[in-house]
Coordinates of C-alpha atoms in Angstrom, one line a residue:
X1 CA 24.3 12.1 28.7
X2 CA 27.6 10.8 27.1
X3 CA 29.6 14.0 26.9
X4 CA 29.3 14.6 23.1
X5 CA 30.5 11.1 22.1
X6 CA 28.4 10.4 18.9
X7 CA 28.9 6.6 18.9
X8 CA 28.1 6.3 22.6
X9 CA 25.0 8.5 22.0
X10 CA 23.8 6.1 19.3
X11 CA 24.3 3.1 21.6
X12 CA 22.6 5.0 24.5
X13 CA 19.5 5.7 22.4
X14 CA 19.3 2.2 21.1
X15 CA 19.5 0.9 24.7
X16 CA 16.7 3.3 25.7
X17 CA 14.7 2.1 22.7
X18 CA 15.1 -1.6 23.6
X19 CA 14.0 -0.8 27.1
X20 CA 10.9 1.0 25.9
X21 CA 10.2 -1.8 23.4
X22 CA 10.4 -4.4 26.2
X23 CA 7.7 -2.6 28.2
X24 CA 5.4 -2.7 25.2
X25 CA 6.0 -6.3 24.2
X26 CA 3.2 -7.7 26.2
X27 CA 0.5 -5.4 24.8
X28 CA -2.0 -6.9 22.3
X29 CA -1.2 -6.1 18.7
X30 CA -4.1 -7.2 16.5
X31 CA -4.2 -4.4 13.9
X32 CA -1.5 -3.7 11.3
X33 CA -1.0 -4.6 7.6
X34 CA -0.8 -7.5 5.3
X35 CA 1.9 -6.9 2.6
X36 CA 2.0 -8.6 -0.8
X37 CA 5.2 -8.7 -2.9
X38 CA 5.5 -10.6 -6.2
X39 CA 8.5 -10.5 -8.6
X40 CA 8.0 -9.1 -12.1
X41 CA 8.2 -12.6 -13.6
X42 CA 5.5 -13.8 -11.2
X43 CA 7.7 -16.8 -10.1
X44 CA 8.3 -15.7 -6.5
X45 CA 6.0 -14.0 -4.0
X46 CA 5.3 -13.4 -0.4
X47 CA 2.5 -12.5 2.0
X48 CA 3.6 -10.9 5.3
X49 CA 1.5 -9.9 8.3
X50 CA 3.0 -7.3 10.7
X51 CA 0.8 -6.2 13.6
X52 CA 0.4 -2.9 15.5
X53 CA -1.9 -2.1 18.4
X54 CA -4.1 0.4 16.5
X55 CA -5.4 0.9 13.0
X56 CA -4.2 4.5 13.4
X57 CA -0.5 3.4 13.4
X58 CA -1.2 0.9 10.6
X59 CA -1.9 4.0 8.4
X60 CA 1.3 5.7 9.5
X61 CA 4.0 6.1 6.8
X62 CA 6.8 5.0 9.0
X63 CA 4.9 1.8 9.9
X64 CA 4.0 1.1 6.2
X65 CA 7.6 1.6 5.2
X66 CA 8.8 -0.8 7.9
X67 CA 6.3 -3.4 6.6
X68 CA 7.5 -3.0 3.0
X69 CA 11.1 -3.3 4.1
X70 CA 10.4 -6.4 6.2
X71 CA 8.7 -7.9 3.2
X72 CA 11.7 -7.1 1.0
X73 CA 14.1 -8.6 3.6
X74 CA 12.2 -11.9 3.7
X75 CA 12.0 -12.1 -0.1
X76 CA 15.9 -12.1 -0.1
X77 CA 16.1 -14.5 2.9
X78 CA 16.2 -18.3 3.0
X79 CA 14.6 -18.3 6.5
X80 CA 11.3 -20.3 6.8
X81 CA 10.2 -19.2 10.2
X82 CA 9.5 -15.8 11.9
X83 CA 12.1 -16.4 14.7
X84 CA 14.8 -17.2 12.2
X85 CA 14.0 -14.0 10.3
X86 CA 14.1 -11.9 13.4
X87 CA 17.6 -13.0 14.2
X88 CA 19.0 -12.4 10.8
X89 CA 21.2 -9.4 9.9
X90 CA 19.0 -6.6 8.5
X91 CA 19.3 -6.5 4.7
X92 CA 19.9 -2.7 4.8
X93 CA 22.3 -2.6 7.6
X94 CA 24.2 -5.7 8.8
X95 CA 25.1 -4.0 12.1
X96 CA 21.5 -4.6 13.2
X97 CA 19.2 -7.6 13.2
X98 CA 15.6 -7.6 12.0
X99 CA 14.5 -7.7 15.7
X100 CA 16.6 -4.6 16.4
X101 CA 14.9 -2.7 13.6
X102 CA 11.4 -3.7 14.9
X103 CA 12.3 -2.7 18.4
X104 CA 13.6 0.7 17.3
X105 CA 10.3 1.2 15.4
X106 CA 8.4 0.3 18.6
X107 CA 10.4 2.9 20.6
X108 CA 9.8 5.5 17.8
X109 CA 6.2 4.9 17.1
X110 CA 5.1 4.1 20.6
X111 CA 3.2 0.9 20.1
X112 CA 4.0 -2.8 20.2
X113 CA 4.8 -4.1 16.7
X114 CA 5.0 -7.8 15.9
X115 CA 6.1 -9.7 12.8
X116 CA 3.4 -12.4 13.1
X117 CA 3.7 -14.6 10.0
X118 CA 4.7 -14.9 6.4
X119 CA 4.1 -17.2 3.5
X120 CA 6.7 -17.4 0.7
X121 CA 6.0 -19.2 -2.6
X122 CA 8.3 -20.0 -5.5
X123 CA 6.7 -21.7 -8.6
X124 CA 7.3 -23.0 -12.1
X125 CA 3.8 -21.7 -12.8
X126 CA 2.8 -18.1 -12.0
X127 CA 1.6 -16.1 -9.0
X128 CA -1.2 -13.6 -8.6
X129 CA -2.3 -11.7 -5.6
X130 CA -4.7 -9.2 -4.2
X131 CA -4.8 -6.7 -1.3
X132 CA -8.2 -5.8 0.1
X133 CA -9.1 -2.7 2.2
X134 CA -5.6 -1.2 2.1
X135 CA -3.9 -4.2 3.8
X136 CA -6.7 -5.7 6.0
X137 CA -6.7 -8.9 3.9
X138 CA -4.1 -10.3 1.5
X139 CA -4.3 -13.2 -0.9
X140 CA -1.5 -15.0 -2.8
X141 CA -2.5 -17.6 -5.4
X142 CA -0.3 -20.1 -7.3
X143 CA -1.5 -21.0 -10.8
X144 CA -0.2 -23.8 -13.0
X145 CA 1.4 -23.3 -16.4
X146 CA 2.6 -20.0 -17.9
X147 CA 1.1 -16.6 -17.4
X148 CA -0.2 -14.4 -20.2
X149 CA -2.1 -11.2 -20.2
X150 CA -5.4 -12.9 -21.2
X151 CA -5.4 -14.7 -17.8
X152 CA -4.9 -11.5 -15.7
X153 CA -8.5 -10.6 -15.2
X154 CA -9.6 -14.1 -14.2
X155 CA -6.5 -14.5 -11.9
X156 CA -7.4 -11.3 -10.1
X157 CA -11.1 -12.3 -9.9
X158 CA -10.1 -15.6 -8.3
X159 CA -7.8 -13.8 -5.8
X160 CA -10.7 -11.3 -5.0
X161 CA -13.1 -14.3 -4.6
X162 CA -10.7 -15.8 -2.0
X163 CA -10.5 -12.5 -0.2
X164 CA -14.3 -12.1 -0.1
X165 CA -15.5 -15.7 0.6
X166 CA -12.6 -17.1 2.6
X167 CA -12.4 -20.7 1.5
X168 CA -10.6 -23.0 3.9
X169 CA -9.4 -25.6 1.4
X170 CA -8.6 -25.9 -2.3
X171 CA -10.8 -28.9 -3.0
X172 CA -12.5 -31.8 -1.2
X173 CA -9.4 -33.9 -1.4
X174 CA -7.7 -31.2 0.7
X175 CA -10.2 -31.4 3.5
X176 CA -8.7 -33.3 6.4
X177 CA -10.5 -36.3 7.8
X178 CA -10.8 -34.7 11.2
X179 CA -12.8 -31.8 9.8
X180 CA -15.2 -34.1 7.9
X181 CA -15.8 -36.3 11.0
X182 CA -16.4 -33.3 13.1
X183 CA -19.1 -32.0 10.7
X184 CA -20.7 -35.5 10.4
X185 CA -21.0 -35.7 14.2
X186 CA -22.6 -32.3 14.4
X187 CA -25.1 -33.2 11.6
X188 CA -25.9 -36.5 13.3
X189 CA -26.7 -34.8 16.6
X190 CA -28.8 -32.2 14.8
X191 CA -30.8 -34.9 13.0
X192 CA -31.4 -37.0 16.1
X193 CA -32.5 -33.9 18.0
X194 CA -35.0 -33.2 15.2
X195 CA -36.4 -36.8 15.5
X196 CA -35.2 -38.1 12.1
X197 CA -35.3 -41.9 11.8
X198 CA -31.9 -43.6 12.4
X199 CA -32.0 -45.5 9.1
X200 CA -32.0 -42.4 6.9
X201 CA -29.4 -40.4 8.8
X202 CA -26.4 -41.6 6.7
X203 CA -28.1 -40.5 3.5
X204 CA -29.0 -37.0 4.9
X205 CA -25.5 -36.6 6.4
X206 CA -23.9 -37.4 3.0
X207 CA -26.0 -34.6 1.4
X208 CA -25.0 -32.2 4.1
X209 CA -21.3 -33.0 3.7
X210 CA -21.6 -32.3 0.0
X211 CA -23.1 -29.0 0.8
X212 CA -20.3 -28.4 3.3
X213 CA -17.7 -28.9 0.5
X214 CA -19.4 -26.2 -1.5
X215 CA -19.0 -23.8 1.4
X216 CA -15.4 -24.5 2.4
X217 CA -13.6 -25.7 -0.8
X218 CA -12.5 -23.0 -3.3
X219 CA -13.1 -25.0 -6.5
X220 CA -16.7 -26.0 -5.4
X221 CA -17.8 -22.5 -4.3
X222 CA -20.2 -20.5 -6.4
X223 CA -18.0 -17.9 -8.1
X224 CA -18.4 -14.5 -6.5
X225 CA -18.8 -12.7 -9.9
X226 CA -21.2 -15.2 -11.4
X227 CA -22.8 -17.6 -8.9
X228 CA -24.3 -19.7 -11.6
X229 CA -20.8 -21.2 -12.1
X230 CA -18.4 -22.7 -9.6
X231 CA -14.8 -21.5 -9.4
X232 CA -13.7 -24.7 -11.0
X233 CA -15.9 -24.1 -14.0
X234 CA -14.6 -20.5 -14.4
X235 CA -11.0 -21.8 -14.3
X236 CA -11.8 -24.6 -16.8
X237 CA -13.3 -22.1 -19.2
X238 CA -10.1 -20.0 -19.1
X239 CA -7.8 -23.0 -19.2
X240 CA -6.4 -22.2 -15.8
X241 CA -5.6 -24.3 -12.7
X242 CA -5.1 -23.2 -9.1
X243 CA -2.3 -25.2 -7.3
X244 CA -2.6 -23.5 -3.9
X245 CA -3.6 -20.2 -2.2
X246 CA -2.9 -18.3 1.0
X247 CA -5.2 -15.8 2.7
X248 CA -4.1 -13.6 5.6
X249 CA -6.6 -11.4 7.4
X250 CA -5.2 -8.9 9.9
X251 CA -5.6 -10.1 13.5
X252 CA -7.5 -13.3 12.8
X253 CA -7.2 -15.6 15.8
X254 CA -5.8 -12.9 18.1
X255 CA -7.9 -12.2 21.1
X256 CA -8.5 -8.5 21.1
X257 CA -9.0 -6.4 24.1
X258 CA -12.5 -5.0 24.3
X259 CA -12.3 -1.2 24.8
X260 CA -15.1 0.6 26.7
X261 CA -14.4 4.1 25.5
X262 CA -17.0 5.8 27.7
X263 CA -15.7 4.1 30.9
X264 CA -12.2 5.0 29.9
X265 CA -13.0 8.7 29.5
X266 CA -15.0 8.6 32.8
X267 CA -12.1 7.1 34.6
X268 CA -9.6 9.6 33.2
X269 CA -12.0 12.5 34.1
X270 CA -12.5 11.2 37.6
X271 CA -8.7 11.1 38.2
X272 CA -8.1 14.7 37.1

């Protein structure tokens, strides 16, 4: 196409890749990987979610390497938002932006790929994380004080608990007033519909709100490895304190296209 001009050929291929990527940009990407990266001193860590259209591509070496590289890039970056990251010079090659690299991967792999979100934490305590189901769920936990090997098992267990049980908040003080009022309203409607006397509603609702806290607050949840204890009790026994946590689950909140495989096969067969 460009008469043997190598540099022009590179530019031509990149332009073709950008055009192909643009065509795929509107397609729903709700699969992919969550990547976890923590420095050796456990003072800095990151969770990154990169989406693909199919789980098949999420298991592809090229895609997995891309996610690892994006994670490493963000670890070295001062950017705090996805858009800022996408416009940065690529850490491996400053002639390209992060967005260029993603678009080139879209053209090569043949699916829409999307850097959806990331959470970066730096601490004077220590970080511990856990990846579940090969990257379907990722957890990053910040603990207070200094790390030592005796805390490793409990730290991992707490991260696994968060992956499995999916708490929304750290403790009841972290629950926003709007969520509490929403729950109270639901409980009040339920009680009235059941014919409960008005004068005892507040007492019943208070009990239900306390139950709600044990469901959504990490520290009040029964510990997944020993439900006779709460997470708070397990942490206290091991002289540990959780300051914050982040949990990413692939595709959560993305409206996925429902595939009717039988209808799709029938349609293809009919057109042949």
